[in-house]
Amino acid sequence: MDKDAFLARVDRYHRDGWRLAIINTTSILPAEGMDGGAFDISWSFASDQLIEHVRERVLPGEEVPSISTSFGAAFLYENEMRELFGVNVTGMALDLKGQLYQTSTIVPFAPSAIRARLDALGRGDPAPKHEAGAKKA
Amino acid sequence: MKRTVVPMGPQHPVLPEPIVLDLVLEDEKVVDAIPTIGYIHRGLEALVERVEYTEFGYVVERICGICSFMHGMGYAVAMEEIMAVEVPERARWLRLIWAEMSRIHSHLLWLGLGADAFGFENLFMHCWRTREEVLDIFEKTTGGRIIFSVNRIGGVRRDISDTELAAIVEKLQQLGAGFAATARIFETDPSIRHRLSGVGILSREDAHAVDAVGPMARASGIRMDTRLTGTHLYDRLDFEPVLETAGDCLARVVVRVREISQSIDLIRQAVDRMPKAEGAPIEVKVRGLPTGEVFERLEQPRGEVIYYIKANGTKYLERFRARTPTFANIPAMIKLVKGCDLADVPNIIMTIDPCISCTER
Amino acid sequence: MANPFNLPMVGRSLRNLLSRPATRRYPSETRPHFAGTRGTLEFDLDTCVFCGLCARRCPTVALTCSREERYFAIEQLRCIACGVCIDLCNKDSLRMSVDAPHVHLHTGAAPGDPRPGHQEWHQKPPDGSPPVPGDAAGGTAAAAV
Amino acid sequence: MPMSLFKRSPWILHYDGSSCNGCDIEVLACLTPLYDVERFGVVNTGNPKHADILLVTGSVNERNIEIIQNLYRQMPDPKVVVAVGACACSGGIFARAYNIQGGIDQVVPVDVYVPGCAARPESIIDGVVSGIAALEQKRKRSA
């Protein structure tokens, strides 16, 4: 991701008085040409009735700058991102150092962890479509 | 000055649910607070891998036992958007009515817990006694007291007859009239004023800076309410959010007290304006597999909730995410706790109306 | 200094003293149940055709159904009373009751001990071989209060 | 057994495991005017050393195993554990979630299971009453 352009865009939202609505991460499972999977991170900003999303695709280990200097509430989302997904967020205003959730599984939502759980269930991805059709009978 | 760290929680008399705050004290003043959660973390969002999208709504409902209706509704609405389902109008009205009833029940519950936190047990009992009447209506119409399982993708599972609706409005208005006396106590009792007035002030600017939502933001004078977007039929009702400007604990109590009467009025309006169409369809059959993604916003009793759903054309969703109002209000809580007296911490924590099981999912 | 005579709670408290208590004297006095209240899942062996639809769609995996063995089981401790199975059942073999015992006692920790809340049913196989020993009538371990 | 026959007042320690809140508020509802368990002498205490009955709602996850064991260990004998709600009994709908170990019988011995999602106040009262009976049995056995 282009960090400078991203931070400039976030800063514009901040200056225009938008508030941070949600930062959401989705894991993209490992696939051809993307062995470690990836993360789709979207930062959503709201102003009155409007909501806009900034989306970036980052690879595991890639540095994601924190926006907690402009949006104070971001630190909670960012700690969560790091703890549950293993996203490498840098420069958080309040770094909880992995003490937020303390899950039994390390980074349970990381692409590799999801892959491992799906494999244990014996499910390839995507799930075969005929299976769903058969259930309707 | 010597600094002391006092861990508060996970089991603490004022906290109904486990959360830990490491309070850094200088004498009696709190200078810092570090939150730790995770005692209720279940990993609910990862259950999308195991529960099919048709049944996942029942998992979503169990994010929280207080706003369970809203969670079920949010999931259903979001899935309907992904699958481009046109929901029968009657189902949408019924959802609105149940949603506003959830608000009444949640606020009454919170007012009780809040009263208990500032040492007014008598009021706690009063609020919960009133709340039981709302629960009775819920049980009669949905079959459950706390978890309703009444939402389904494509509509709702149960209808309420028109006579029943009229009876509900009448019952709620009686409840509102009876509650007015209790409401007056909250607003005027000198002991409550002493305890809450001027405590934990969140200014308008701060509320904006920490992205507070719901009654928390409205008590600081921010006109913010997802119902204003007019989705979920709120555009057909006359609605103006309850605002207070003081931003202290008392303002947050008063906002919730007044929102109870507002919700009763919204239900009355809804019953007046919905078509009298008993027996009209309340559900459409949903077939096929969902593809796409959606962000869905809803105003819960505690504030704005956002659902994100990504579906990839299989019967299992790829990602489900709920950003619950308490999650958004925790930065505000930390902001408020810093600089207050240790004895005020329980009140401040309570007035954000924390729902930890929502926060941790 | 606030007005010491401003005591809005007093009226309320006096009224409470004079009015009837709100408490329902459970268990001697039970709350009337509304029609359609969800409760404990009940199964009717006679109508079931063992299609297994309910067991496949149960979000908590509380139901087990085997067409070959003509076997059906409910884990009452897992059931969340969502009603998915009841909606799916074409034969109306499942329903909810609020009168069933609501408490299950611990029944022992040895491997052979019945599991609390586990109910199972076996149907006589169609070929006429003797039914599986056990109880065709119903639950094994639902201890009532 | 009618409640009036109980000679002792059991004190309850309520702990919220990984519950959704639903059962917790139903436990609290038992204390409020409509159900009012205090008329049986049942007191909700916050101190494990004062408690006879441990009432747990919600399932067990990695983090609260220790806390539940700690609370149980600190309670004086004889003691009884009541699991309230589907989650406490078996893990319920969350049994298959990655962070959940299952019902609380994975951690401490459970005497009474109260199923339901959420468990109704009537069921919780029944559960507590069965807990009292179990407590009496244990007391006799140890006497």
Coordinates of C-alpha atoms in Angstrom, one line a residue, chain B residues 123-338:
Chain B
L123 CA -34.9 2.4 41.9
F124 CA -33.2 -0.7 40.5
M125 CA -36.1 -2.8 41.6
H126 CA -38.6 -0.4 40.2
C127 CA -37.0 -0.3 36.7
W128 CA -36.7 -4.0 36.6
R129 CA -40.3 -4.5 37.6
T130 CA -41.4 -2.2 34.9
R131 CA -39.2 -4.1 32.4
E132 CA -40.9 -7.4 33.1
E133 CA -44.0 -5.9 31.5
V134 CA -42.1 -5.3 28.3
L135 CA -40.7 -8.8 28.5
D136 CA -44.2 -10.2 28.8
I137 CA -45.1 -8.5 25.5
F138 CA -42.0 -10.0 24.0
E139 CA -42.8 -13.4 25.2
K140 CA -46.4 -13.2 24.0
T141 CA -45.4 -12.0 20.5
T142 CA -42.1 -13.9 19.9
G143 CA -42.1 -16.8 22.2
G144 CA -38.9 -15.8 24.1
R145 CA -38.1 -13.4 26.9
I146 CA -34.6 -12.6 26.1
I147 CA -33.6 -14.3 22.8
F148 CA -36.4 -14.0 20.3
S149 CA -35.3 -15.9 17.2
V150 CA -38.0 -14.2 15.3
N151 CA -36.0 -12.8 12.4
R152 CA -35.3 -14.8 9.4
I153 CA -33.7 -13.8 6.1
G154 CA -36.7 -12.7 4.1
G155 CA -38.9 -11.5 6.9
V156 CA -40.1 -12.4 10.3
R157 CA -41.5 -15.7 11.7
R158 CA -44.4 -14.4 13.6
D159 CA -47.2 -12.0 12.9
I160 CA -48.9 -9.8 15.5
S161 CA -52.6 -9.3 15.0
D162 CA -53.9 -5.8 14.6
T163 CA -56.0 -6.0 17.8
E164 CA -52.9 -7.3 19.6
L165 CA -50.9 -4.3 18.3
A166 CA -53.5 -1.9 19.5
A167 CA -53.3 -3.6 22.9
I168 CA -49.6 -3.4 23.0
V169 CA -49.7 0.4 22.3
E170 CA -52.2 0.8 25.1
K171 CA -50.1 -1.3 27.5
L172 CA -47.0 0.6 26.6
Q173 CA -48.7 3.9 27.1
Q174 CA -49.8 2.9 30.5
L175 CA -46.3 1.7 31.3
G176 CA -45.0 5.1 30.1
A177 CA -47.5 6.9 32.3
G178 CA -46.5 4.8 35.3
F179 CA -42.8 5.2 34.5
A180 CA -43.1 9.0 34.4
A181 CA -43.0 9.1 38.2
T182 CA -39.8 7.0 38.2
A183 CA -38.4 9.2 35.4
R184 CA -39.0 12.2 37.6
I185 CA -37.0 10.6 40.3
F186 CA -34.1 10.1 38.0
E187 CA -34.2 13.7 36.8
T188 CA -34.9 15.5 40.1
D189 CA -33.8 13.5 43.1
P190 CA -31.1 15.5 44.9
S191 CA -29.1 12.4 45.9
I192 CA -28.8 11.4 42.3
R193 CA -27.8 14.9 41.3
H194 CA -25.1 15.0 43.9
R195 CA -23.8 11.7 42.7
L196 CA -23.9 12.3 38.9
S197 CA -24.1 15.9 38.1
G198 CA -20.8 17.2 36.8
V199 CA -19.2 13.8 37.0
G200 CA -17.4 12.4 34.0
I201 CA -18.0 15.3 31.6
L202 CA -17.5 14.5 28.0
S203 CA -17.5 17.7 26.0
R204 CA -18.9 17.9 22.5
E205 CA -15.4 18.1 21.0
D206 CA -14.1 15.2 23.0
A207 CA -17.1 13.1 22.1
H208 CA -16.4 13.7 18.5
A209 CA -12.7 13.1 18.9
V210 CA -13.1 9.7 20.5
D211 CA -15.9 8.8 18.0
A212 CA -18.6 8.2 20.7
V213 CA -21.9 6.8 19.5
G214 CA -25.4 6.5 20.7
P215 CA -26.8 8.0 23.9
M216 CA -23.2 8.7 24.9
A217 CA -22.8 11.1 21.9
R218 CA -26.3 12.5 22.2
A219 CA -25.7 13.4 25.9
S220 CA -22.8 15.5 24.7
G221 CA -25.0 17.4 22.2
I222 CA -24.0 15.6 19.0
R223 CA -27.0 15.1 16.9
M224 CA -26.2 11.6 15.8
D225 CA -28.6 8.7 15.4
T226 CA -28.6 6.1 12.7
R227 CA -32.4 6.3 12.7
L228 CA -32.0 9.7 11.1
T229 CA -30.9 8.0 7.9
G230 CA -34.5 6.9 7.5
T231 CA -33.7 3.3 6.8
H232 CA -35.8 0.5 8.2
L233 CA -38.9 2.7 7.7
Y234 CA -37.9 5.3 10.2
D235 CA -38.4 7.8 7.4
R236 CA -42.1 7.3 7.8
L237 CA -42.1 8.4 11.4
D238 CA -41.7 11.8 13.0
F239 CA -38.5 11.5 14.8
E240 CA -36.0 13.8 16.4
P241 CA -33.2 12.4 18.6
V242 CA -33.1 13.2 22.3
L243 CA -30.3 15.6 22.9
E244 CA -28.6 16.9 26.1
T245 CA -25.7 19.2 26.2
A246 CA -24.2 18.8 29.6
G247 CA -22.3 15.6 28.7
D248 CA -22.0 14.4 32.3
C249 CA -23.3 11.2 33.9
L250 CA -26.6 12.8 34.7
A251 CA -27.1 13.8 31.1
R252 CA -26.5 10.3 29.9
V253 CA -29.1 9.0 32.4
V254 CA -31.6 11.6 31.3
V255 CA -31.1 10.9 27.6
R256 CA -32.0 7.3 28.2
V257 CA -34.9 8.1 30.5
R258 CA -36.4 10.3 27.7
E259 CA -35.6 7.8 25.0
I260 CA -38.0 5.4 26.7
S261 CA -40.9 7.7 26.3
Q262 CA -39.7 8.5 22.8
S263 CA -39.7 4.8 21.9
I264 CA -43.2 4.3 23.2
D265 CA -44.3 7.2 21.0
L266 CA -42.5 5.7 18.0
I267 CA -44.3 2.5 18.5
R268 CA -47.6 4.3 18.7
Q269 CA -46.8 6.2 15.4
A270 CA -45.8 2.9 13.8
V271 CA -49.0 1.1 14.7
D272 CA -51.0 4.1 13.5
R273 CA -49.2 4.4 10.2
M274 CA -48.7 0.8 9.2
P275 CA -51.3 -0.6 6.8
K276 CA -54.0 -2.6 8.6
A277 CA -53.2 -5.7 6.8
E278 CA -53.5 -8.6 9.1
G279 CA -52.7 -11.8 7.3
A280 CA -50.6 -10.1 4.7
P281 CA -47.4 -11.9 4.0
I282 CA -44.7 -11.4 6.5
E283 CA -42.0 -13.5 4.9
V284 CA -40.6 -14.3 1.4
K285 CA -38.8 -17.6 0.7
V286 CA -35.2 -17.0 0.1
R287 CA -33.4 -19.3 -2.3
G288 CA -29.9 -19.5 -3.7
L289 CA -26.5 -18.6 -2.5
P290 CA -25.4 -15.1 -1.6
T291 CA -22.5 -13.3 -3.3
G292 CA -21.2 -9.9 -2.4
E293 CA -20.5 -7.7 0.5
V294 CA -22.4 -5.2 2.6
F295 CA -22.0 -2.7 5.4
E296 CA -25.2 -2.4 7.4
R297 CA -25.9 0.3 10.0
L298 CA -28.5 0.1 12.7
E299 CA -29.2 2.2 15.9
Q300 CA -29.1 -0.1 18.9
P301 CA -30.1 1.0 22.4
R302 CA -26.4 1.6 23.1
G303 CA -25.7 3.3 19.8
E304 CA -24.7 2.6 16.3
V305 CA -23.9 -0.9 15.3
I306 CA -22.2 -1.8 12.0
Y307 CA -22.3 -5.2 10.4
Y308 CA -20.0 -6.3 7.6
I309 CA -20.8 -9.4 5.7
K310 CA -18.9 -10.9 2.8
A311 CA -20.4 -13.8 1.0
N312 CA -18.6 -15.8 -1.7
G313 CA -21.3 -17.8 -3.4
T314 CA -21.2 -20.7 -1.0
K315 CA -23.5 -21.6 1.8
Y316 CA -20.9 -20.5 4.2
L317 CA -20.1 -16.8 4.6
E318 CA -16.6 -15.7 4.1
R319 CA -16.5 -13.0 6.8
F320 CA -18.9 -11.6 9.3
R321 CA -18.0 -8.7 11.5
A322 CA -20.0 -6.7 14.0
R323 CA -18.7 -3.4 15.4
T324 CA -20.9 -3.0 18.4
P325 CA -21.6 0.3 20.1
T326 CA -19.7 -0.5 23.3
F327 CA -16.6 -1.2 21.2
A328 CA -16.9 2.3 19.9
N329 CA -17.5 3.8 23.3
I330 CA -14.6 2.2 25.1
P331 CA -12.2 5.0 24.0
A332 CA -14.7 7.5 25.4
M333 CA -14.8 5.6 28.7
I334 CA -11.0 5.6 29.0
K335 CA -11.0 9.3 28.2
L336 CA -13.5 9.9 31.0
V337 CA -11.9 7.7 33.6
K338 CA -8.6 9.6 33.3

